Coordinates of C-alpha atoms in Angstrom, one line a residue:
Chain A
X193 CA -30.7 -37.7 36.8
X194 CA -32.1 -35.3 39.6
X195 CA -30.9 -37.7 42.4
X196 CA -27.7 -37.8 41.0
X197 CA -27.0 -34.2 40.6
X198 CA -28.5 -33.3 43.9
X199 CA -26.3 -35.6 45.9
X200 CA -23.4 -34.1 43.8
X201 CA -24.1 -30.4 44.7
X202 CA -24.8 -31.5 48.3
X203 CA -21.3 -33.0 48.5
X204 CA -19.8 -30.0 46.6
X205 CA -21.1 -27.7 49.2
X206 CA -19.2 -29.3 51.8
X207 CA -16.3 -29.3 49.7
X208 CA -16.2 -25.8 48.7
X209 CA -17.2 -24.4 52.2
X210 CA -14.3 -26.3 53.8
X211 CA -12.0 -25.2 51.4
X212 CA -13.0 -21.4 51.8
X213 CA -12.8 -21.7 55.5
X214 CA -9.2 -23.0 54.9
X215 CA -8.1 -20.2 53.0
X216 CA -10.0 -17.8 55.3
X217 CA -8.4 -19.2 58.4
X218 CA -10.6 -17.6 60.9
X219 CA -14.5 -17.7 60.1
X220 CA -16.6 -20.4 59.4
X221 CA -19.8 -21.2 57.5
X222 CA -23.3 -20.9 59.5
X223 CA -25.7 -23.3 57.9
X224 CA -29.6 -22.5 57.9
X225 CA -31.9 -25.2 56.6
X226 CA -35.2 -24.0 55.3
X227 CA -38.3 -25.3 53.8
X228 CA -40.5 -24.2 51.2
X229 CA -44.3 -24.4 51.9
X230 CA -45.2 -25.7 48.3
X231 CA -42.4 -28.5 48.4
X232 CA -38.7 -28.6 49.3
X233 CA -36.2 -26.5 50.6
X234 CA -32.7 -25.8 51.1
X235 CA -29.4 -25.3 53.1
X236 CA -27.9 -21.9 53.0
X237 CA -24.5 -21.5 54.4
X238 CA -23.3 -18.1 55.0
X239 CA -19.7 -16.9 56.2
X240 CA -19.3 -13.1 57.4
X241 CA -16.9 -10.9 58.9
X242 CA -13.8 -13.4 58.0
X243 CA -10.2 -12.3 57.6
X244 CA -10.4 -12.8 54.0
X245 CA -14.0 -13.1 53.2
X246 CA -16.3 -10.1 54.4
X247 CA -19.5 -11.6 53.2
X248 CA -20.4 -14.8 51.2
X249 CA -23.1 -17.7 50.8
X250 CA -22.8 -21.1 49.3
X251 CA -26.4 -22.5 49.0
X252 CA -28.0 -25.4 47.9
X253 CA -31.7 -25.9 47.4
X254 CA -34.1 -28.7 46.1
X255 CA -37.8 -27.4 45.5
X256 CA -40.8 -28.7 43.4
X257 CA -44.5 -28.5 43.1
X258 CA -46.7 -26.8 41.0
X259 CA -44.9 -24.2 38.8
X260 CA -45.7 -20.6 40.0
X261 CA -48.1 -18.7 38.0
X262 CA -45.3 -16.1 37.5
X263 CA -43.0 -18.8 36.0
X264 CA -45.5 -20.2 33.7
X265 CA -45.7 -17.2 31.8
X266 CA -42.0 -16.7 31.8
X267 CA -41.6 -20.3 30.5
X268 CA -44.6 -20.2 28.3
X269 CA -46.2 -23.2 29.6
X270 CA -49.6 -24.1 31.3
X271 CA -50.2 -25.4 34.8
X272 CA -47.2 -27.8 35.1
X273 CA -45.2 -29.1 37.9
X274 CA -41.4 -28.7 38.1
X275 CA -38.4 -29.7 40.1
X276 CA -35.3 -27.4 40.3
X277 CA -32.2 -27.9 42.0
X278 CA -28.9 -26.2 42.2
X279 CA -25.9 -24.6 44.0
X280 CA -25.4 -21.0 43.8
X281 CA -22.5 -19.0 45.5
X282 CA -21.3 -15.6 45.8
X283 CA -18.3 -14.6 47.6
X284 CA -17.3 -10.9 48.6
X285 CA -13.6 -10.5 49.9
X286 CA -12.7 -7.9 52.4
X287 CA -9.7 -6.9 50.2
X288 CA -10.2 -4.9 47.0
X289 CA -7.0 -6.8 45.8
X290 CA -9.4 -9.9 45.8
X291 CA -12.1 -10.3 43.2
X292 CA -15.6 -11.2 44.3
X293 CA -16.7 -14.6 42.6
X294 CA -20.3 -15.9 41.6
X295 CA -21.2 -19.3 40.4
X296 CA -24.4 -21.1 39.8
X297 CA -25.0 -25.0 38.8
X298 CA -28.7 -25.9 38.4
X299 CA -30.9 -28.4 36.8
X300 CA -34.5 -28.2 36.0
X301 CA -37.3 -30.6 35.3
X302 CA -40.9 -30.0 34.2
X303 CA -43.6 -32.6 34.3
X304 CA -47.2 -33.1 33.0
X305 CA -50.0 -33.8 35.5
X306 CA -49.5 -37.5 35.1
X307 CA -45.8 -37.3 36.3
X308 CA -44.0 -37.7 32.7
X309 CA -41.1 -35.5 32.3
X310 CA -41.9 -33.2 29.7
X311 CA -38.6 -31.1 29.5
X312 CA -35.4 -31.0 31.5
X313 CA -32.1 -28.6 31.1
X314 CA -29.0 -27.8 32.9
X315 CA -27.9 -24.1 33.5
X316 CA -25.4 -22.3 35.3
X317 CA -21.8 -20.8 34.9
X318 CA -19.1 -18.7 36.9
X319 CA -18.0 -15.1 36.8
X320 CA -15.2 -13.2 38.4
X321 CA -15.7 -9.5 39.4
X322 CA -12.1 -8.0 40.2
X323 CA -11.8 -4.3 41.7
X324 CA -8.2 -4.1 40.4
X325 CA -7.2 -5.7 37.0
X326 CA -4.5 -8.2 37.4
X327 CA -4.4 -9.8 33.8
X328 CA -3.1 -12.7 34.7
X329 CA -5.8 -13.6 37.2
X330 CA -8.3 -12.9 34.4
X331 CA -6.5 -15.3 32.2
X332 CA -6.4 -18.0 34.7
X333 CA -10.1 -17.9 35.6
X334 CA -10.8 -18.1 31.9
X335 CA -8.1 -20.7 31.3
X336 CA -9.9 -23.1 33.9
X337 CA -13.2 -22.6 32.2
X338 CA -11.9 -23.0 28.7
X339 CA -9.9 -26.2 29.6
X340 CA -13.2 -27.8 31.2
X341 CA -15.0 -26.9 28.3
X342 CA -12.1 -28.3 25.7
X343 CA -12.9 -31.7 27.6
X344 CA -16.5 -31.9 26.6
X345 CA -17.7 -31.7 23.1
X346 CA -21.0 -30.3 24.6
X347 CA -19.5 -27.3 25.8
X348 CA -18.5 -24.2 23.4
X349 CA -16.1 -22.2 25.4
X350 CA -16.4 -19.2 23.1
X351 CA -20.0 -19.4 23.0
X352 CA -20.6 -19.3 26.9
X353 CA -17.8 -16.8 27.3
X354 CA -19.9 -14.5 25.2
X355 CA -23.1 -15.0 26.7
X356 CA -21.5 -14.5 30.2
X357 CA -20.5 -10.7 28.9
X358 CA -24.0 -10.1 27.5
X359 CA -25.7 -11.6 30.6
X360 CA -23.9 -9.8 33.7
X361 CA -24.1 -6.5 31.8
X362 CA -25.5 -3.3 33.7
X363 CA -27.2 -2.0 30.5
X364 CA -28.0 1.4 32.3
X365 CA -24.3 2.0 33.0
X366 CA -22.8 0.5 29.7
X367 CA -20.7 -1.6 32.0
X368 CA -20.0 -5.3 32.6
X369 CA -20.5 -6.6 36.1
X370 CA -17.0 -8.0 35.8
X371 CA -14.3 -9.7 33.5
X372 CA -17.0 -12.6 32.7
X373 CA -16.5 -16.5 32.8
X374 CA -18.9 -18.9 31.6
X375 CA -22.8 -18.7 31.4
X376 CA -25.1 -21.5 29.8
X377 CA -28.8 -22.3 30.0
X378 CA -31.4 -24.6 28.4
X379 CA -28.7 -27.0 27.9
X380 CA -30.6 -30.3 26.9
X381 CA -30.9 -33.3 24.9
X382 CA -30.4 -32.9 21.1
X383 CA -29.7 -35.2 18.2
X384 CA -26.1 -34.8 18.9
X385 CA -25.9 -34.8 22.8
X386 CA -27.7 -36.4 25.5
X387 CA -28.4 -35.3 29.0
X388 CA -25.6 -37.7 30.3
X389 CA -23.1 -35.4 28.2
X390 CA -24.3 -32.2 29.8
X391 CA -24.3 -33.7 33.1
X392 CA -20.7 -34.8 32.9
X393 CA -19.7 -30.9 31.7
X394 CA -21.8 -29.6 34.4
X395 CA -20.1 -31.6 37.2
X396 CA -16.8 -31.2 35.6
X397 CA -17.1 -27.5 35.7
X398 CA -18.8 -27.2 39.3
X399 CA -15.8 -29.3 40.6
X400 CA -13.4 -26.9 39.0
X401 CA -14.9 -23.9 40.7
X402 CA -12.2 -23.8 43.3
X403 CA -9.4 -24.3 41.0
X404 CA -10.5 -21.2 39.1
X405 CA -11.1 -19.0 42.1
X406 CA -9.0 -20.2 45.0
X407 CA -5.4 -19.6 43.6
X408 CA -6.3 -16.0 43.0
X409 CA -7.2 -15.5 46.4
X410 CA -4.2 -17.0 47.8
X411 CA -2.1 -14.9 45.5
X412 CA -3.7 -11.5 46.4
X413 CA -5.1 -11.8 50.1
X414 CA -2.1 -10.6 51.6
X415 CA -1.5 -7.5 49.5
X416 CA -1.9 -4.1 51.1
X417 CA -4.5 -1.6 50.2
X418 CA -5.5 2.0 50.9
X419 CA -8.6 3.6 52.4
X420 CA -9.0 5.0 48.9
X421 CA -8.6 1.6 47.2
X422 CA -11.2 0.0 49.7
X423 CA -13.6 3.3 48.6
X424 CA -13.3 2.2 45.1
X425 CA -14.3 -1.5 46.1
X426 CA -17.5 -0.3 48.1
X427 CA -18.4 2.0 45.0
X428 CA -18.1 -0.8 42.3
X429 CA -19.9 -3.2 44.9
X430 CA -22.7 -0.9 44.4
X431 CA -22.6 -1.6 40.7
X432 CA -22.9 -5.3 41.8
X433 CA -26.1 -4.4 43.8
X434 CA -27.5 -2.5 40.6
X435 CA -27.2 -5.5 38.6
X436 CA -28.5 -8.0 41.0
X437 CA -31.5 -5.9 41.9
X438 CA -32.5 -4.3 38.5
X439 CA -31.5 -7.0 36.0
X440 CA -30.7 -10.5 37.5
X441 CA -33.3 -12.8 36.6
X442 CA -32.8 -15.3 39.3
X443 CA -33.0 -12.6 42.0
X444 CA -36.2 -11.2 40.7
X445 CA -37.9 -14.5 40.3
X446 CA -36.9 -15.3 44.0
X447 CA -38.1 -12.0 44.9
X448 CA -41.7 -12.5 43.1
X449 CA -42.1 -16.0 43.7
X450 CA -42.2 -16.0 47.3
X451 CA -38.5 -17.5 47.4
X452 CA -36.5 -17.3 50.9
X453 CA -35.5 -13.6 51.0
X454 CA -32.5 -14.0 53.2
X455 CA -31.1 -17.1 50.8
X456 CA -31.5 -14.7 47.5
X457 CA -30.0 -11.7 49.0
X458 CA -27.2 -13.1 50.6
X459 CA -25.6 -11.9 47.2
X460 CA -25.1 -8.5 48.3
X461 CA -22.1 -7.1 49.9
X462 CA -21.9 -6.1 53.3
X463 CA -20.4 -2.5 53.1
X464 CA -21.5 -0.6 49.9
X465 CA -21.3 2.9 48.7
X466 CA -22.7 5.3 46.2
X467 CA -21.3 8.5 45.4
X468 CA -23.1 11.1 43.0
X469 CA -21.4 11.1 39.4
X470 CA -18.2 9.2 40.5
X471 CA -15.3 8.9 37.9
X472 CA -11.9 7.7 38.6
X473 CA -9.1 9.5 37.8
X474 CA -7.5 9.7 34.4
X475 CA -4.9 7.0 33.6
X476 CA -5.5 5.4 37.5
X477 CA -5.7 1.6 38.0
X478 CA -9.5 2.3 38.6
X479 CA -9.9 3.6 35.0
X480 CA -7.9 0.9 33.6
X481 CA -10.4 -1.7 35.4
X482 CA -13.4 0.3 34.4
X483 CA -12.2 0.4 30.5
X484 CA -12.2 -3.4 30.5
X485 CA -15.7 -3.4 32.0
X486 CA -16.9 -1.1 29.3
X487 CA -15.1 -3.1 26.6
X488 CA -15.0 -6.9 27.6
X489 CA -11.8 -8.6 26.3
X490 CA -11.0 -12.3 25.2
X491 CA -8.4 -13.8 27.9
X492 CA -7.6 -16.7 26.5
Chain B
X163 CA -50.3 25.3 32.6
X164 CA -47.1 23.6 32.0
X165 CA -45.4 27.0 32.0
X166 CA -46.9 28.1 35.3
X167 CA -45.9 25.1 37.2
X168 CA -42.5 24.8 35.6
X169 CA -41.8 28.2 36.8
X170 CA -43.1 27.5 40.4
X171 CA -40.6 24.1 40.5
X172 CA -37.8 26.2 39.4
X173 CA -38.3 28.8 42.0
X174 CA -39.1 26.1 44.6
X175 CA -35.7 24.3 43.9
X176 CA -34.0 27.5 44.7
X177 CA -36.0 28.0 48.2
X178 CA -35.3 24.4 49.1
X179 CA -31.8 24.1 48.2
X180 CA -31.1 27.5 50.1
X181 CA -33.0 26.3 53.3
X182 CA -31.3 22.9 53.2
X183 CA -28.0 24.6 52.8
X184 CA -28.8 26.7 55.8
X185 CA -29.8 24.0 57.9
X186 CA -26.6 21.9 57.0
X187 CA -24.5 24.8 57.8
X188 CA -21.4 23.5 55.8
X189 CA -22.1 22.0 52.5
X190 CA -23.7 23.3 49.4
X191 CA -25.6 22.1 46.6
X192 CA -23.7 21.4 43.4
X193 CA -25.6 22.0 40.1
X194 CA -25.3 19.8 37.0
X195 CA -27.4 20.8 34.0
X196 CA -28.1 18.1 31.6
X197 CA -29.7 18.0 28.0
X198 CA -31.8 15.1 27.1
X199 CA -31.1 14.3 23.0
X200 CA -34.8 13.6 22.4
X201 CA -35.9 16.5 24.0
X202 CA -35.4 18.9 27.2
X203 CA -33.2 18.3 30.2
X204 CA -32.8 19.5 33.8
X205 CA -31.0 20.8 36.7
X206 CA -29.6 18.5 39.2
X207 CA -28.5 19.7 42.4
X208 CA -26.5 17.4 44.6
X209 CA -25.2 17.9 48.2
X210 CA -22.8 15.5 49.6
X211 CA -20.6 15.0 52.9
X212 CA -22.4 17.7 54.8
X213 CA -22.6 18.3 58.7
X214 CA -26.2 17.3 58.3
X215 CA -26.8 15.6 55.2
X216 CA -24.6 13.0 54.0
X217 CA -26.1 12.8 50.3
X218 CA -29.0 14.0 48.8
X219 CA -30.6 15.6 45.6
X220 CA -33.1 18.2 44.8
X221 CA -33.7 18.0 40.9
X222 CA -35.8 19.6 38.2
X223 CA -36.4 18.2 35.0
X224 CA -38.4 19.4 31.6
X225 CA -38.8 16.7 29.2
X226 CA -40.5 16.0 25.8
X227 CA -40.7 14.8 22.5
X228 CA -42.2 11.3 21.0
X229 CA -43.4 9.0 24.1
X230 CA -40.7 6.1 24.5
X231 CA -42.0 2.9 23.3
X232 CA -41.5 1.4 26.7
X233 CA -43.8 4.1 28.0
X234 CA -46.3 3.6 25.2
X235 CA -47.3 0.1 26.5
X236 CA -47.3 1.5 29.9
X237 CA -49.8 4.1 29.4
X238 CA -51.5 2.0 26.9
X239 CA -51.4 4.7 23.9
X240 CA -50.0 4.7 20.6
X241 CA -47.3 6.9 19.0
X242 CA -47.9 10.2 21.1
X243 CA -46.0 13.0 22.0
X244 CA -45.5 13.9 25.5
X245 CA -44.3 16.7 28.0
X246 CA -43.2 16.0 31.8
X247 CA -42.0 18.2 34.3
X248 CA -41.2 17.8 37.9
X249 CA -39.3 18.4 41.1
X250 CA -37.9 15.2 42.7
X251 CA -35.5 15.4 45.9
X252 CA -34.5 12.7 48.4
X253 CA -32.4 13.5 51.3
X254 CA -30.1 11.1 53.5
X255 CA -28.9 12.7 56.7
X256 CA -25.5 11.8 58.5
X257 CA -27.4 11.1 61.9
X258 CA -29.7 7.6 62.2
X259 CA -31.6 10.3 64.4
X260 CA -32.8 12.3 61.4
X261 CA -35.2 10.8 59.0
X262 CA -34.7 10.4 55.2
X263 CA -37.1 12.1 53.3
X264 CA -38.4 12.0 49.6
X265 CA -40.8 14.2 47.5
X266 CA -42.1 14.6 44.1
X267 CA -44.2 17.0 42.3
X268 CA -44.7 16.3 38.7
X269 CA -47.0 17.4 35.9
X270 CA -47.4 15.2 32.4
X271 CA -49.0 16.0 29.3
X272 CA -49.7 14.0 26.2
X273 CA -50.4 15.2 22.6
X274 CA -51.7 13.7 19.4
X275 CA -49.7 14.4 16.4
X276 CA -51.5 17.6 15.6
X277 CA -50.3 19.0 18.9
X278 CA -53.6 18.9 20.6
X279 CA -53.4 17.8 24.4
X280 CA -55.2 14.6 24.7
X281 CA -54.5 14.0 28.5
X282 CA -53.0 15.9 31.0
X283 CA -52.3 15.0 35.1
X284 CA -50.6 15.8 38.4
X285 CA -48.7 13.2 40.5
X286 CA -46.5 13.2 43.6
X287 CA -46.3 13.2 47.2
X288 CA -43.9 12.9 50.0
X289 CA -42.9 10.4 52.5
X290 CA -40.7 10.1 55.4
X291 CA -38.2 7.2 56.3
X292 CA -37.2 7.3 60.0
X293 CA -34.5 4.9 61.6
X294 CA -35.6 5.6 64.9
X295 CA -39.1 6.2 65.8
X296 CA -40.3 9.6 67.3
X297 CA -43.9 9.7 67.4
X298 CA -44.2 13.3 67.3
X299 CA -42.1 13.6 64.2
X300 CA -44.2 11.1 62.5
X301 CA -47.3 13.0 63.7
X302 CA -45.9 16.3 62.8
X303 CA -45.0 15.1 59.2
X304 CA -48.5 14.0 58.5
X305 CA -50.3 16.9 60.3
X306 CA -48.7 19.2 57.7
X307 CA -49.7 17.0 54.8
X308 CA -53.2 16.8 56.2
X309 CA -53.4 20.2 56.9
X310 CA -52.7 21.4 53.4
X311 CA -55.2 18.6 51.9
X312 CA -58.0 20.0 54.2
X313 CA -57.8 23.4 52.4
X314 CA -58.1 21.7 49.0
X315 CA -61.3 20.1 48.1
X316 CA -59.6 17.8 45.5
X317 CA -57.3 16.6 48.0
X318 CA -58.3 13.5 50.3
X319 CA -55.6 12.9 53.0
X320 CA -57.0 9.6 53.9
X321 CA -56.9 8.3 50.4
X322 CA -53.5 9.6 49.5
X323 CA -52.2 8.7 52.9
X324 CA -53.2 5.0 52.3
X325 CA -51.9 5.0 48.7
X326 CA -48.6 6.0 50.1
X327 CA -48.5 3.1 52.4
X328 CA -49.4 0.9 49.7
X329 CA -46.8 2.4 47.0
X330 CA -43.9 2.5 49.1
X331 CA -43.9 -1.1 50.3
X332 CA -41.1 -3.7 49.8
X333 CA -43.5 -6.5 49.3
X334 CA -40.5 -9.0 49.2
X335 CA -39.8 -8.0 53.0
X336 CA -43.4 -7.3 54.1
X337 CA -42.3 -4.0 55.3
X338 CA -43.2 -0.3 54.4
X339 CA -40.2 1.8 53.3
X340 CA -40.9 4.3 56.0
X341 CA -43.8 6.0 58.0
X342 CA -45.6 7.0 54.7
X343 CA -46.9 10.5 54.0
X344 CA -48.8 11.0 50.7
X345 CA -48.9 9.7 47.1
X346 CA -51.3 11.0 44.4
X347 CA -51.1 10.2 40.6
X348 CA -53.4 10.7 37.6
X349 CA -55.1 13.6 39.3
X350 CA -57.0 15.2 36.3
X351 CA -60.1 17.3 35.2
X352 CA -63.6 15.7 36.4
X353 CA -67.0 17.0 36.4
X354 CA -66.2 18.0 40.0
X355 CA -62.8 19.7 39.5
X356 CA -60.5 21.4 37.1
X357 CA -56.9 21.2 36.5
X358 CA -56.6 24.7 38.2
X359 CA -57.7 23.0 41.3
X360 CA -55.3 20.3 41.0
X361 CA -52.5 22.8 40.3
X362 CA -53.4 24.9 43.5
X363 CA -53.0 21.8 45.4
X364 CA -49.8 20.8 44.0
X365 CA -48.5 24.2 44.5
X366 CA -49.4 24.4 48.3
X367 CA -48.3 20.9 49.1
X368 CA -44.8 21.4 47.4
X369 CA -44.4 24.8 49.2
X370 CA -45.1 23.0 52.7
X371 CA -42.6 20.4 52.0
X372 CA -40.0 22.4 53.9
X373 CA -42.4 22.8 56.8
X374 CA -43.2 19.3 56.8
X375 CA -39.6 18.3 57.1
X376 CA -37.2 20.9 58.7
X377 CA -38.6 21.3 62.0
X378 CA -37.8 17.3 62.4
X379 CA -34.4 17.9 61.2
X380 CA -33.6 20.7 63.5
X381 CA -35.1 18.7 66.5
X382 CA -33.0 15.7 66.1
X383 CA -29.8 16.7 64.2
X384 CA -27.7 17.5 67.3
X385 CA -28.7 14.1 69.2
X386 CA -25.6 12.0 69.9
X387 CA -25.7 8.5 68.4
X388 CA -23.6 5.5 68.9
X389 CA -21.7 3.0 66.2
X390 CA -24.6 0.4 66.5
X391 CA -27.4 3.0 65.7
X392 CA -25.3 4.2 62.7
X393 CA -25.1 0.5 61.8
X394 CA -28.6 0.1 62.0
X395 CA -29.4 3.3 59.9
X396 CA -27.1 1.7 57.1
X397 CA -28.9 -1.5 57.4
X398 CA -32.3 0.3 56.9
X399 CA -30.9 2.2 54.0
X400 CA -30.3 -1.2 52.2
X401 CA -33.9 -1.7 52.2
X402 CA -34.4 1.8 50.7
X403 CA -32.0 0.7 47.8
X404 CA -34.3 -2.5 47.6
X405 CA -37.2 -0.4 47.1
X406 CA -35.8 2.0 44.8
X407 CA -34.1 -0.5 42.5
X408 CA -36.9 -3.4 42.7
X409 CA -40.1 -1.8 42.9
X410 CA -40.0 2.0 42.4
X411 CA -41.5 2.8 39.0
X412 CA -40.0 6.0 38.5
X413 CA -36.5 4.6 38.8
X414 CA -37.1 1.7 36.5
X415 CA -38.7 3.8 34.1
X416 CA -35.7 6.3 33.9
X417 CA -33.2 3.0 33.9
X418 CA -35.1 1.6 30.9
X419 CA -35.7 4.6 28.9
X420 CA -32.4 6.3 28.9
X421 CA -32.9 8.6 31.5
X422 CA -29.7 10.5 32.9
X423 CA -28.5 7.7 35.2
X424 CA -26.7 10.0 37.9
X425 CA -29.9 12.1 38.1
X426 CA -32.2 9.0 38.9
X427 CA -29.6 7.3 41.2
X428 CA -28.9 10.5 43.2
X429 CA -31.8 8.7 45.5
X430 CA -29.4 6.0 46.6
X431 CA -27.5 6.8 49.7
X432 CA -23.9 6.9 50.4
X433 CA -23.0 4.2 52.9
X434 CA -25.2 1.2 52.8
X435 CA -24.9 -2.3 54.7
X436 CA -26.4 -5.7 54.2
X437 CA -26.0 -8.4 57.0
X438 CA -27.4 -12.1 56.6
X439 CA -30.8 -12.5 58.3
X440 CA -30.4 -9.5 60.4
X441 CA -33.1 -9.1 63.2
X442 CA -33.1 -6.4 65.7
X443 CA -33.2 -7.3 69.6
X444 CA -36.4 -7.7 71.2
X445 CA -37.7 -5.1 72.9
X446 CA -35.3 -2.6 71.4
X447 CA -36.1 0.8 69.8
X448 CA -34.9 -0.8 66.3
X449 CA -37.7 -3.5 66.9
X450 CA -40.1 -0.8 67.7
X451 CA -39.5 1.1 64.4
X452 CA -39.7 -2.3 62.6
X453 CA -43.1 -3.2 64.0
X454 CA -44.3 0.2 62.7
X455 CA -42.9 -0.6 59.4
X456 CA -44.6 -3.9 59.4
X457 CA -47.8 -2.5 60.4
X458 CA -48.3 1.2 59.2
X459 CA -50.2 3.4 61.6
X460 CA -52.6 6.0 61.1
X461 CA -50.6 9.5 62.6
X462 CA -53.4 12.1 62.7

């Protein structure tokens, strides 16, 4: 299963980066290959200063070896071996009219010391962070997620949607990071479902990432915007940074378990602002956006 | 003691903000008074978009009540009451030639349920974060710290300097946040020293903050700089954000114990950049700065 999934995300990284380069029209992804001292490594692909995409990364990695001590206590296991592979992407567009997007599709295995698999699961999801609310974009993104879920008995859109709203939440601000999407984890064999069922869902969802995001980019990328709208985008990007550095488990894990810093922090936007006690004007599009972040909606 | 110290920092907030306004020449501090639901509150003073200071805050607070549960486990105590007061400041100048500065001077008390003080201590320090290394500025800042310490038997410059280097450290980058200063905590009564001894040191050090910082600002504020130097400053500010959001205990405490978010996060700079895998050019002033952050020096 791990070979099948790794082969899939390796191919998917090509598909996604080629498509995003085509959408951008000027910039290309630069690849860095890295190795992990304790076992494994990855391919980080970063795009910067494009016509459409200001900064983004589409990374895959495959890491294995003894489970780091910090993760033993997290998973409440002893001294076991692990294997983890996944594709992780964050794309920050230039224009505040185009949403930021994040997606992650991962697979995890744990072994006892004679090499027997003792646990394995899939996790992942995708979520959208617009700076201005186009209701039809939010509906489109969620509709793609729901359509894929509805094809798979293992996947419950309503549950994964709710988990996404709960996870990507800046509790210190009382705001969601964005308008959500899907979040799922510890998806494993049960009486009802096999790992093959989960693999089929995971691959279907990952394959449809581009369908969820690219039509929104195409529709919004040529819209004009003002310097004030760009400021608002950079202020909201500050909230994105706050989430990733204060709350995101993946980021903190990476930082505390000797991951490759530049591959982890490629998720941070290029230009960011913090202003003291900033509030959008009453009845402005910015306030409308904020209201939806404070009170997550059902889009489909 | 708590009244004496609070009266002192309330006056010091005036002294510091007046002096910084004079140095800036155009912008003034705006004050917000806030109240804490569980007891106490504070006065947050923020300066933005000045000629010299891009964003900064000089805050005092005095909070009390039952010790929040998250802090009970941190301090390894039960359900006790507490009182905490302090002055906290962070100043981010416009020019990359002028260093960012941070200082904090605080006093903490814990009581049992019949109101008896069971523990009390001082903590604090000050540290400088330049973007370009002017050795004489680093020496000046540390010399002021050392001179104050040398006047007080309780204060050991060498120990507090080392603690500062250890604390303000971005372990995930292997870099110090800046060129250090002093850091001390849990400064309390011992066989040798009384709380009055610590109070005298704390007040002396806080009083000399302006002497440590302002001459550096005056010397560097009119120097010219390029857009590339400004970029470097904004990239380094990204490291400042990383430290404050990932590692700083005070920030994380505030975020997790329902502190006033805008008073806590006033420490974040206004304009910040992240670039993928950024490295300064070989033998550049930027690389020289980075070398000192990777290998903290003794300045006096």
